[in-house]
GROMACS .gro file of C-alpha atoms in nm:
model
  185
    1PRO     CA    1  10.170   9.538  10.869
    2THR     CA    2  10.347   9.208  10.910
    3GLU     CA    3  10.100   9.033  10.677
    4LEU     CA    4  10.222   9.244  10.386
    5LEU     CA    5  10.583   9.144  10.454
    6SER     CA    6  10.492   8.802  10.316
    7LEU     CA    7  10.466   8.967   9.973
    8GLN     CA    8  10.844   8.948   9.945
    9GLY     CA    9  10.821   8.571   9.894
   10CYS     CA   10  10.556   8.593   9.619
   11VAL     CA   11  10.630   8.407   9.300
   12SER     CA   12  10.424   8.621   9.063
   13ALA     CA   13  10.273   8.966   9.045
   14GLN     CA   14   9.926   8.812   9.045
   15GLU     CA   15  10.000   8.629   9.369
   16SER     CA   16  10.111   8.952   9.537
   17ILE     CA   17   9.797   9.131   9.412
   18ASP     CA   18   9.579   8.850   9.548
   19LEU     CA   19   9.752   8.862   9.889
   20THR     CA   20   9.718   9.241   9.907
   21ASN     CA   21   9.349   9.230   9.811
   22CYS     CA   22   9.286   8.955  10.068
   23HIS     CA   23   9.464   9.157  10.338
   24PHE     CA   24   9.265   9.476  10.280
   25SER     CA   25   8.931   9.299  10.239
   26SER     CA   26   8.988   9.121  10.572
   27ILE     CA   27   9.058   9.459  10.735
   28GLY     CA   28   8.727   9.586  10.598
   29GLN     CA   29   8.543   9.277  10.719
   30ARG     CA   30   8.692   9.308  11.070
   31LEU     CA   31   8.595   9.677  11.083
   32ALA     CA   32   8.238   9.600  10.973
   33ASP     CA   33   8.212   9.319  11.229
   34LYS     CA   34   8.341   9.549  11.505
   35ILE     CA   35   8.086   9.819  11.416
   36LEU     CA   36   7.801   9.566  11.408
   37SER     CA   37   7.905   9.420  11.744
   38ARG     CA   38   7.909   9.767  11.904
   39LEU     CA   39   7.560   9.828  11.764
   40ASN     CA   40   7.449   9.482  11.887
   41LYS     CA   41   7.310   9.404  11.541
   42THR     CA   42   7.354   9.137  11.280
   43GLU     CA   43   7.402   9.213  10.912
   44MET     CA   44   7.035   9.134  10.842
   45ASP     CA   45   6.915   9.359  11.127
   46PHE     CA   46   7.130   9.643  10.998
   47ALA     CA   47   7.014   9.588  10.638
   48LYS     CA   48   6.651   9.625  10.749
   49THR     CA   49   6.722   9.973  10.888
   50VAL     CA   50   6.891  10.099  10.572
   51ARG     CA   51   6.661  10.263  10.319
   52ILE     CA   52   6.776  10.311   9.962
   53LYS     CA   53   6.660  10.639   9.813
   54ASN     CA   54   6.761  10.579   9.451
   55SER     CA   55   6.618  10.301   9.245
   56PRO     CA   56   6.862  10.076   9.058
   57VAL     CA   57   6.731  10.229   8.735
   58ASP     CA   58   6.921  10.549   8.825
   59SER     CA   59   7.244  10.365   8.910
   60ILE     CA   60   7.518  10.216   8.694
   61PHE     CA   61   7.843  10.028   8.749
   62MET     CA   62   8.166   9.978   8.559
   63SER     CA   63   8.374   9.660   8.567
   64PRO     CA   64   8.737   9.651   8.681
   65THR     CA   65   9.002   9.746   8.428
   66ASP     CA   66   9.229   9.448   8.477
   67HIS     CA   67   9.128   9.137   8.280
   68GLN     CA   68   9.222   8.908   8.570
   69GLU     CA   69   9.012   9.112   8.814
   70THR     CA   70   8.716   9.093   8.576
   71ILE     CA   71   8.747   8.714   8.564
   72ALA     CA   72   8.781   8.696   8.944
   73SER     CA   73   8.475   8.917   9.007
   74ALA     CA   74   8.251   8.734   8.758
   75PRO     CA   75   8.402   8.390   8.687
   76PHE     CA   76   8.083   8.251   8.531
   77GLY     CA   77   8.005   8.528   8.285
   78ASP     CA   78   7.887   8.884   8.306
   79ALA     CA   79   7.890   9.056   8.644
   80CYS     CA   80   7.547   9.118   8.792
   81ILE     CA   81   7.534   9.365   9.080
   82LYS     CA   82   7.208   9.421   9.262
   83ILE     CA   83   7.094   9.674   9.519
   84HIS     CA   84   6.906   9.464   9.770
   85SER     CA   85   6.604   9.594   9.954
   86SER     CA   86   6.571   9.537  10.327
   87MET     CA   87   6.301   9.276  10.265
   88CYS     CA   88   6.514   9.071  10.025
   89ILE     CA   89   6.542   8.702  10.101
   90PRO     CA   90   6.888   8.580   9.987
   91ASN     CA   91   6.786   8.264   9.799
   92THR     CA   92   6.480   8.414   9.629
   93CYS     CA   93   6.613   8.761   9.544
   94ILE     CA   94   6.412   8.950   9.282
   95CYS     CA   95   6.591   9.282   9.324
   96GLU     CA   96   6.669   9.486   9.012
   97PRO     CA   97   7.027   9.460   8.880
   98LEU     CA   98   7.236   9.768   8.811
   99THR     CA   99   7.305   9.861   8.450
  100ARG     CA  100   7.662   9.794   8.337
  101THR     CA  101   7.840  10.070   8.148
  102HIS     CA  102   8.175  10.091   7.976
  103THR     CA  103   8.236  10.461   8.051
  104ILE     CA  104   8.153  10.694   8.336
  105LYS     CA  105   8.170  11.073   8.324
  106TYR     CA  106   8.313  11.205   8.651
  107LEU     CA  107   8.394  11.574   8.700
  108GLY     CA  108   8.383  11.625   8.323
  109VAL     CA  109   8.628  11.345   8.243
  110HIS     CA  110   8.507  11.033   8.061
  111ILE     CA  111   8.666  10.732   8.231
  112ASP     CA  112   8.644  10.403   8.042
  113GLU     CA  113   8.697  10.056   8.182
  114ASN     CA  114   9.037  10.018   8.010
  115LEU     CA  115   9.157  10.365   8.119
  116SER     CA  116   9.243  10.446   7.757
  117PHE     CA  117   9.050  10.780   7.777
  118LYS     CA  118   8.949  10.741   7.411
  119THR     CA  119   8.591  10.855   7.482
  120HIS     CA  120   8.716  11.160   7.669
  121ILE     CA  121   8.956  11.261   7.393
  122VAL     CA  122   8.689  11.223   7.123
  123SER     CA  123   8.456  11.443   7.332
  124LEU     CA  124   8.737  11.692   7.397
  125SER     CA  125   8.824  11.712   7.027
  126GLY     CA  126   8.462  11.790   6.947
  127ARG     CA  127   8.451  12.071   7.204
  128ILE     CA  128   8.779  12.214   7.075
  129ARG     CA  129   8.650  12.209   6.716
  130LYS     CA  130   8.350  12.419   6.823
  131VAL     CA  131   8.595  12.699   6.903
  132ILE     CA  132   8.719  12.711   6.540
  133HIS     CA  133   8.418  12.913   6.424
  134VAL     CA  134   8.461  13.171   6.703
  135MET     CA  135   8.832  13.212   6.635
  136ARG     CA  136   8.780  13.239   6.259
  137ASN     CA  137   8.524  13.520   6.303
  138LEU     CA  138   8.741  13.706   6.556
  139ARG     CA  139   9.051  13.682   6.338
  140PHE     CA  140   8.926  13.963   6.113
  141VAL     CA  141   8.809  14.206   6.383
  142ALA     CA  142   9.030  14.154   6.690
  143CYS     CA  143   9.395  14.222   6.759
  144VAL     CA  144   9.646  13.943   6.830
  145ASP     CA  145   9.638  13.998   7.208
  146THR     CA  146   9.259  13.962   7.216
  147LEU     CA  147   9.279  13.648   7.002
  148ARG     CA  148   9.536  13.503   7.242
  149LEU     CA  149   9.312  13.578   7.542
  150VAL     CA  150   9.012  13.416   7.372
  151TYR     CA  151   9.222  13.110   7.282
  152TYR     CA  152   9.341  13.071   7.642
  153ALA     CA  153   8.988  13.114   7.777
  154LEU     CA  154   8.801  12.891   7.533
  155CYS     CA  155   9.047  12.636   7.399
  156GLN     CA  156   9.345  12.592   7.628
  157SER     CA  157   9.123  12.576   7.935
  158LEU     CA  158   8.953  12.271   7.781
  159ILE     CA  159   9.285  12.106   7.700
  160VAL     CA  160   9.456  12.150   8.037
  161TYR     CA  161   9.152  12.053   8.248
  162CYS     CA  162   9.243  11.725   8.425
  163VAL     CA  163   9.529  11.664   8.181
  164THR     CA  164   9.710  11.485   8.463
  165CYS     CA  165   9.442  11.215   8.440
  166TRP     CA  166   9.396  11.170   8.065
  167GLY     CA  167   9.737  11.294   7.947
  168CYS     CA  168   9.881  10.944   7.979
  169ALA     CA  169   9.652  10.817   7.703
  170GLY     CA  170   9.799  10.656   7.396
  171LYS     CA  171   9.958  10.872   7.127
  172SER     CA  172   9.704  10.749   6.870
  173PHE     CA  173   9.423  10.899   7.082
  174ILE     CA  174   9.598  11.221   7.182
  175ILE     CA  175   9.677  11.305   6.820
  176GLN     CA  176   9.303  11.368   6.768
  177ALA     CA  177   9.308  11.645   7.028
  178GLU     CA  178   9.633  11.783   6.882
  179ARG     CA  179   9.477  11.804   6.534
  180ALA     CA  180   9.174  11.986   6.672
  181GLN     CA  181   9.401  12.227   6.861
  182ARG     CA  182   9.609  12.296   6.549
  183SER     CA  183   9.298  12.371   6.347
  184VAL     CA  184   9.197  12.634   6.605
  185LEU     CA  185   9.539  12.797   6.586
   0.00000   0.00000   0.00000
């Protein structure tokens, strides 16, 4: 798009991020407006037809990872996100806020707000260490090929799962998983 060509004249990285975010949010707003106009409804009319099945008690949110984005999304303190009911009046809203969390577990990977994957690696190290007892007991009764198969099935499968996501974590975190792996071997 021609709007994004203006990024070439940006002075700072933050300015280019702001322009990009503004561009894509305006695309989303135009799309929403077009859908509402085709439905011949306003935002309030559409909100009245939407029914939320989960209560906010069951829902959580995680803040952005970038410090500047966190400041931009909640300039006056902690972010407060609410799921509004269809009967909510904007100025007198008493809807329940969502609970803020610092980590989310998605497809077995703990994702934290700084993308350091420390929580995931601590959890992974604990699961790897649980294999030590199995391997120690098998060492005396099984042949080397069987031990290798058990290691691949129980330990290496844990290590390589989603390693493309968490493998970029800092060396100081990854060394915990390496120590656990070495103790299994």
